[in-house]
Each structure stands twice: as C-alpha cells, then as structure tokens.
PDB file of C-alpha atoms in Angstrom:
ATOM      1  CA  ILE H  79     100.883  97.357 100.379  1.00 96.00           C
ATOM      2  CA  GLY H  80     100.954  97.104 104.150  1.00 96.00           C
ATOM      3  CA  GLY H  81     102.784  97.182 107.439  1.00 96.00           C
ATOM      4  CA  SER H  82     103.535  94.745 110.257  1.00 96.00           C
ATOM      5  CA  GLY H  83      99.954  94.689 111.608  1.00 96.00           C
ATOM      6  CA  TYR H  84      96.624  94.270 109.857  1.00 96.00           C
ATOM      7  CA  GLU H  85      95.516  96.194 106.773  1.00 97.00           C
ATOM      8  CA  TYR H  86      92.120  95.736 105.139  1.00 98.00           C
ATOM      9  CA  LEU H  87      91.211  97.319 101.793  1.00 98.00           C
ATOM     10  CA  PHE H  88      87.498  98.014 101.267  1.00 98.00           C
ATOM     11  CA  SER H  89      87.381 100.642  98.525  1.00 98.00           C
ATOM     12  CA  ILE H  90      89.434 101.452  95.425  1.00 98.00           C
ATOM     13  CA  GLU H  91      88.799 103.922  92.633  1.00 97.00           C
ATOM     14  CA  GLN H  92      90.727 105.147  89.632  1.00 98.00           C
ATOM     15  CA  THR H  93      91.543 108.848  89.969  1.00 98.00           C
ATOM     16  CA  THR H  94      91.402 111.521  87.275  1.00 98.00           C
ATOM     17  CA  ASP H  95      95.212 111.385  86.874  1.00 98.00           C
ATOM     18  CA  GLY H  96      95.051 107.675  85.955  1.00 98.00           C
ATOM     19  CA  GLY H  97      96.275 106.491  89.343  1.00 98.00           C
ATOM     20  CA  TYR H  98      94.256 104.941  92.150  1.00 98.00           C
ATOM     21  CA  ILE H  99      92.984 105.862  95.597  1.00 98.00           C
ATOM     22  CA  LEU H 100      92.806 102.988  98.084  1.00 98.00           C
ATOM     23  CA  GLY H 101      90.814 103.142 101.301  1.00 98.00           C
ATOM     24  CA  GLY H 102      90.517 100.814 104.242  1.00 98.00           C
ATOM     25  CA  TYR H 103      92.003 100.551 107.673  1.00 98.00           C
ATOM     26  CA  SER H 104      95.291  99.708 109.325  1.00 98.00           C
ATOM     27  CA  SER H 105      96.527  98.719 112.772  1.00 97.00           C
ATOM     28  CA  SER H 106     100.221  99.037 111.839  1.00 97.00           C
ATOM     29  CA  ASN H 107     102.803 101.455 113.135  1.00 97.00           C
ATOM     30  CA  ILE H 108     105.622 102.565 110.803  1.00 97.00           C
ATOM     31  CA  SER H 109     106.764  99.399 109.012  1.00 97.00           C
ATOM     32  CA  GLY H 110     106.737  97.960 105.516  1.00 96.00           C
ATOM     33  CA  ASP H 111     104.902 100.473 103.321  1.00 96.00           C
ATOM     34  CA  LYS H 112     103.324 102.248 106.310  1.00 97.00           C
ATOM     35  CA  SER H 113     104.948 105.664 106.863  1.00 96.00           C
ATOM     36  CA  GLU H 114     102.903 106.838 109.884  1.00 96.00           C
ATOM     37  CA  ASN H 115     102.224 105.279 113.275  1.00 96.00           C
ATOM     38  CA  SER H 116      98.803 104.081 114.312  1.00 96.00           C
ATOM     39  CA  ILE H 117      96.866 106.743 116.178  1.00 96.00           C
ATOM     40  CA  GLY H 118      94.957 104.138 118.193  1.00 89.00           C
ATOM     41  CA  GLY H 119      93.617 100.683 117.437  1.00 89.00           C
ATOM     42  CA  ASN H 120      92.502 100.661 113.798  1.00 97.00           C
ATOM     43  CA  ASP H 121      92.686 103.849 111.749  1.00 98.00           C
ATOM     44  CA  TYR H 122      91.425 104.975 108.370  1.00 98.00           C
ATOM     45  CA  TRP H 123      94.293 104.437 105.925  1.00 98.00           C
ATOM     46  CA  ILE H 124      94.249 106.025 102.499  1.00 98.00           C
ATOM     47  CA  VAL H 125      96.927 105.342  99.894  1.00 98.00           C
ATOM     48  CA  LYS H 126      97.327 107.106  96.545  1.00 98.00           C
ATOM     49  CA  THR H 127      99.194 105.256  93.802  1.00 98.00           C
ATOM     50  CA  ASP H 128     100.199 106.064  90.264  1.00 98.00           C
ATOM     51  CA  SER H 129      98.838 104.072  87.310  1.00 98.00           C
ATOM     52  CA  THR H 130     101.305 101.221  87.908  1.00 98.00           C
ATOM     53  CA  GLY H 131     100.683 100.888  91.660  1.00 97.00           C
ATOM     54  CA  ASN H 132     103.638 102.870  93.028  1.00 97.00           C
ATOM     55  CA  VAL H 133     102.692 104.636  96.282  1.00 97.00           C
ATOM     56  CA  GLN H 134     102.647 108.427  95.824  1.00 98.00           C
ATOM     57  CA  TRP H 135     101.363 109.384  99.275  1.00 98.00           C
ATOM     58  CA  GLN H 136      99.383 108.012 102.194  1.00 98.00           C
ATOM     59  CA  ASN H 137      97.591 109.248 105.287  1.00 98.00           C
ATOM     60  CA  THR H 138      96.622 107.557 108.550  1.00 98.00           C
ATOM     61  CA  ILE H 139      93.502 109.211 110.001  1.00 98.00           C
ATOM     62  CA  GLY H 140      91.865 108.364 113.309  1.00 98.00           C
ATOM     63  CA  GLY H 141      91.368 108.781 117.020  1.00 97.00           C
ATOM     64  CA  SER H 142      92.322 106.714 120.055  1.00 96.00           C
ATOM     65  CA  SER H 143      89.816 103.910 119.413  1.00 96.00           C
ATOM     66  CA  SER H 144      88.767 101.936 116.345  1.00 96.00           C
ATOM     67  CA  ASP H 145      88.033 103.819 113.095  1.00 98.00           C
ATOM     68  CA  ILE H 146      87.078 101.690 110.090  1.00 98.00           C
ATOM     69  CA  LEU H 147      86.976 103.161 106.559  1.00 98.00           C
ATOM     70  CA  TYR H 148      84.601 101.428 104.128  1.00 98.00           C
ATOM     71  CA  SER H 149      84.174 103.900 101.269  1.00 98.00           C
ATOM     72  CA  ILE H 150      86.361 106.466  99.466  1.00 98.00           C
ATOM     73  CA  ASN H 151      85.607 108.461  96.339  1.00 98.00           C
ATOM     74  CA  GLN H 152      87.313 111.253  94.467  1.00 98.00           C
ATOM     75  CA  THR H 153      85.298 114.488  94.574  1.00 98.00           C
ATOM     76  CA  THR H 154      84.773 117.072  91.834  1.00 98.00           C
ATOM     77  CA  ASP H 155      87.508 119.297  93.353  1.00 98.00           C
ATOM     78  CA  GLU H 156      89.907 116.305  93.003  1.00 97.00           C
ATOM     79  CA  GLY H 157      89.933 115.781  96.755  1.00 98.00           C
ATOM     80  CA  PHE H 158      88.430 112.739  98.454  1.00 98.00           C
ATOM     81  CA  ILE H 159      85.416 111.901 100.599  1.00 98.00           C
ATOM     82  CA  LEU H 160      85.949 109.134 103.157  1.00 98.00           C
ATOM     83  CA  GLY H 161      83.195 107.302 104.992  1.00 98.00           C
ATOM     84  CA  GLY H 162      83.092 104.601 107.616  1.00 98.00           C
ATOM     85  CA  TYR H 163      82.567 104.401 111.326  1.00 98.00           C
ATOM     86  CA  SER H 164      84.344 105.600 114.418  1.00 98.00           C
ATOM     87  CA  LEU H 165      84.384 104.543 118.046  1.00 97.00           C
ATOM     88  CA  SER H 166      86.798 107.390 118.944  1.00 97.00           C
ATOM     89  CA  ASN H 167      86.055 110.499 120.957  1.00 97.00           C
ATOM     90  CA  ILE H 168      88.056 113.707 120.466  1.00 97.00           C
ATOM     91  CA  THR H 169      91.654 112.484 120.081  1.00 97.00           C
ATOM     92  CA  GLY H 170      94.189 112.369 117.275  1.00 97.00           C
ATOM     93  CA  ASP H 171      92.457 113.614 114.111  1.00 98.00           C
ATOM     94  CA  LYS H 172      88.942 113.254 115.576  1.00 98.00           C
ATOM     95  CA  THR H 173      87.387 116.645 116.422  1.00 97.00           C
ATOM     96  CA  GLU H 174      83.966 115.517 117.717  1.00 97.00           C
ATOM     97  CA  ASN H 175      82.959 113.037 120.400  1.00 96.00           C
ATOM     98  CA  ASN H 176      80.961 109.962 119.522  1.00 95.00           C
ATOM     99  CA  LEU H 177      77.242 110.057 120.183  1.00 94.00           C
ATOM    100  CA  GLY H 178      77.102 106.402 121.263  1.00 91.00           C
ATOM    101  CA  GLY H 179      78.520 103.130 120.006  1.00 93.00           C
ATOM    102  CA  ARG H 180      79.689 103.290 116.399  1.00 96.00           C
ATOM    103  CA  ASP H 181      78.940 106.500 114.514  1.00 98.00           C
ATOM    104  CA  TYR H 182      79.140 107.436 110.857  1.00 98.00           C
ATOM    105  CA  TRP H 183      82.395 109.361 110.381  1.00 98.00           C
ATOM    106  CA  ILE H 184      82.868 111.306 107.171  1.00 98.00           C
ATOM    107  CA  VAL H 185      86.150 113.020 106.357  1.00 98.00           C
ATOM    108  CA  LYS H 186      86.814 115.329 103.392  1.00 98.00           C
ATOM    109  CA  THR H 187      90.412 115.676 102.237  1.00 98.00           C
ATOM    110  CA  ASP H 188      92.161 117.708  99.601  1.00 98.00           C
ATOM    111  CA  SER H 189      93.912 116.114  96.618  1.00 98.00           C
ATOM    112  CA  THR H 190      96.942 115.103  98.723  1.00 97.00           C
ATOM    113  CA  GLY H 191      94.987 113.590 101.632  1.00 98.00           C
ATOM    114  CA  ASN H 192      95.036 116.527 104.068  1.00 98.00           C
ATOM    115  CA  ILE H 193      91.844 116.814 106.144  1.00 98.00           C
ATOM    116  CA  GLN H 194      89.615 119.750 105.172  1.00 98.00           C
ATOM    117  CA  TRP H 195      86.603 118.945 107.366  1.00 98.00           C
ATOM    118  CA  GLN H 196      84.887 116.049 109.109  1.00 98.00           C
ATOM    119  CA  ASN H 197      81.571 115.173 110.718  1.00 98.00           C
ATOM    120  CA  THR H 198      80.540 112.522 113.235  1.00 98.00           C
ATOM    121  CA  ILE H 199      76.904 111.507 112.667  1.00 98.00           C
ATOM    122  CA  GLY H 200      74.903 109.086 114.778  1.00 97.00           C
ATOM    123  CA  GLY H 201      72.479 108.206 117.523  1.00 96.00           C
ATOM    124  CA  SER H 202      72.813 106.578 120.922  1.00 95.00           C
ATOM    125  CA  SER H 203      73.501 103.057 119.598  1.00 95.00           C
ATOM    126  CA  ASN H 204      75.515 101.594 116.701  1.00 96.00           C
ATOM    127  CA  ASP H 205      75.399 103.367 113.330  1.00 97.00           C
ATOM    128  CA  GLN H 206      77.745 102.055 110.648  1.00 97.00           C
ATOM    129  CA  LEU H 207      78.327 103.809 107.325  1.00 98.00           C
ATOM    130  CA  GLN H 208      79.016 101.440 104.422  1.00 97.00           C
ATOM    131  CA  SER H 209      78.974 103.719 101.350  1.00 98.00           C
ATOM    132  CA  ILE H 210      79.307 107.427 100.488  1.00 98.00           C
ATOM    133  CA  LYS H 211      79.037 109.258  97.152  1.00 98.00           C
ATOM    134  CA  GLN H 212      79.114 112.876  96.044  1.00 98.00           C
ATOM    135  CA  THR H 213      75.781 114.108  94.676  1.00 98.00           C
ATOM    136  CA  THR H 214      75.180 116.377  91.663  1.00 98.00           C
ATOM    137  CA  ASP H 215      74.540 119.358  93.990  1.00 98.00           C
ATOM    138  CA  GLY H 216      78.037 118.964  95.500  1.00 98.00           C
ATOM    139  CA  GLY H 217      76.775 117.371  98.703  1.00 98.00           C
ATOM    140  CA  TYR H 218      77.055 113.780  99.835  1.00 98.00           C
ATOM    141  CA  ILE H 219      74.724 110.815 100.196  1.00 98.00           C
ATOM    142  CA  MET H 220      75.674 108.061 102.581  1.00 98.00           C
ATOM    143  CA  GLY H 221      74.126 104.784 103.521  1.00 98.00           C
ATOM    144  CA  GLY H 222      74.679 102.115 106.071  1.00 98.00           C
ATOM    145  CA  TYR H 223      72.808 100.750 109.017  1.00 97.00           C
ATOM    146  CA  SER H 224      71.509 101.971 112.335  1.00 96.00           C
ATOM    147  CA  GLU H 225      70.429 100.386 115.587  1.00 95.00           C
ATOM    148  CA  SER H 226      69.642 103.799 117.157  1.00 94.00           C
ATOM    149  CA  TYR H 227      66.282 105.190 118.151  1.00 94.00           C
ATOM    150  CA  ILE H 228      65.632 108.955 118.006  1.00 95.00           C
ATOM    151  CA  SER H 229      68.750 110.478 119.581  1.00 96.00           C
ATOM    152  CA  GLY H 230      71.713 112.591 118.530  1.00 95.00           C
ATOM    153  CA  ASP H 231      71.385 113.079 114.763  1.00 96.00           C
ATOM    154  CA  LYS H 232      68.831 110.268 114.369  1.00 96.00           C
ATOM    155  CA  THR H 233      65.347 111.686 113.672  1.00 95.00           C
ATOM    156  CA  GLU H 234      63.416 108.418 113.201  1.00 93.00           C
ATOM    157  CA  ASN H 235      63.082 105.425 115.476  1.00 91.00           C
ATOM    158  CA  SER H 236      64.447 102.041 114.530  1.00 86.00           C
ATOM    159  CA  MET H 237      61.818  99.764 113.064  1.00 89.00           C
ATOM    160  CA  GLY H 238      63.357  96.863 114.945  1.00 85.00           C
ATOM    161  CA  GLY H 239      66.823  95.398 115.042  1.00 87.00           C
ATOM    162  CA  VAL H 240      69.015  96.939 112.375  1.00 93.00           C
ATOM    163  CA  ASP H 241      67.665  99.247 109.654  1.00 96.00           C
ATOM    164  CA  TYR H 242      69.055 100.993 106.567  1.00 96.00           C
ATOM    165  CA  TRP H 243      70.004 104.578 107.422  1.00 97.00           C
ATOM    166  CA  ILE H 244      70.461 107.088 104.613  1.00 98.00           C
ATOM    167  CA  VAL H 245      71.826 110.575 105.352  1.00 98.00           C
ATOM    168  CA  LYS H 246      72.222 113.503 102.909  1.00 98.00           C
ATOM    169  CA  THR H 247      74.607 116.378 103.627  1.00 98.00           C
ATOM    170  CA  ASP H 248      75.581 119.574 101.881  1.00 98.00           C
ATOM    171  CA  SER H 249      79.078 120.179 100.492  1.00 98.00           C
ATOM    172  CA  THR H 250      80.502 120.884 103.968  1.00 97.00           C
ATOM    173  CA  GLY H 251      79.048 117.786 105.625  1.00 97.00           C
ATOM    174  CA  THR H 252      76.107 119.500 107.332  1.00 97.00           C
ATOM    175  CA  ILE H 253      73.046 117.233 107.469  1.00 98.00           C
ATOM    176  CA  GLN H 254      70.227 118.278 105.174  1.00 97.00           C
TER     177      GLN H 254
END
C-alpha cells in the first residue's frame, strides 16, 4: 500500500469489524494506492482495510510542514485516536499553531476517518509523541519525549537532555 513517494507504517490494529486500521505517514501525492495529494511535506496517513487487506478508505491529514503519525487506536465509539508530532502551523487540516519545534499532535476521527477534533500540545522545544491510548474514563493517555522547559503546555522543567513526557487528557483532548 503506497504511492510514488515515501510511506512509513508505524501502527496497525485490528478493528471491531475484523478489518485493520493502519497509521503512519506519507509524502506522496495521488499515485498508486494514494487517493489524496500531500498537504505539505509528510502527512499523517491512515488507511482502513477489510479483513483481507483491501483498502476501504483512507485519509491524508496534515499541515504545510512535516506531520509524523506514530500511534493509532480504535476508540470505544468506533472512531480513531491518532498521535504523533507536528511541525506545522495553522494550514491544511491543522487548526492550531505550533508552540515550538515538534509538538504532540492528537487527532480524533470518526469511524470513517473524518476529523472530529484535534489538539496541539507542547513547549518551546521539541516534544514528540510516540504512543496514545484511550483510558477507561474515555480520555487519553499519551507518552513520548520532551526537550522543553516550562513553557506552553509544559508544566515541569526538563531534567536534562530528553525526558519522558506523559500527558493525560479528557475525552475531548483537553489536558487534565
């Protein structure tokens, strides 16, 4: 599954209908299996397949710079939560400016990949989300790394170099 550029798959999960949701990023315009043009640089690319790997739908999500998707999971409402990082300001699908360097970028979609909400979370330096999961209270827990000191959404200073950074949100992506 791919186009004429670069596609990298980082996350795959079986869905409740027996198919699969694939998440990663793409630099391709319309070509091969890619049905949408790149928005800018690398974009989140999600692909839904049936149980035998036939593409059912796909969505290219991003802004004018590089957006890298590392984690996708089906949510209890049969939609999807996407997590990775963004270097994009408000452009394309991105509705919030970056806070500095790479920022966590979480995107919630419905069951057919349409964006429901999103949140850009970060500090003044690089913050890179690696994993996101829905929690039993309907919110989300995400983890990755941060190089930021107290700034933007970051409430604790770096302990030196790069540190784990864990963020908990409610069901609408608001930081708790």
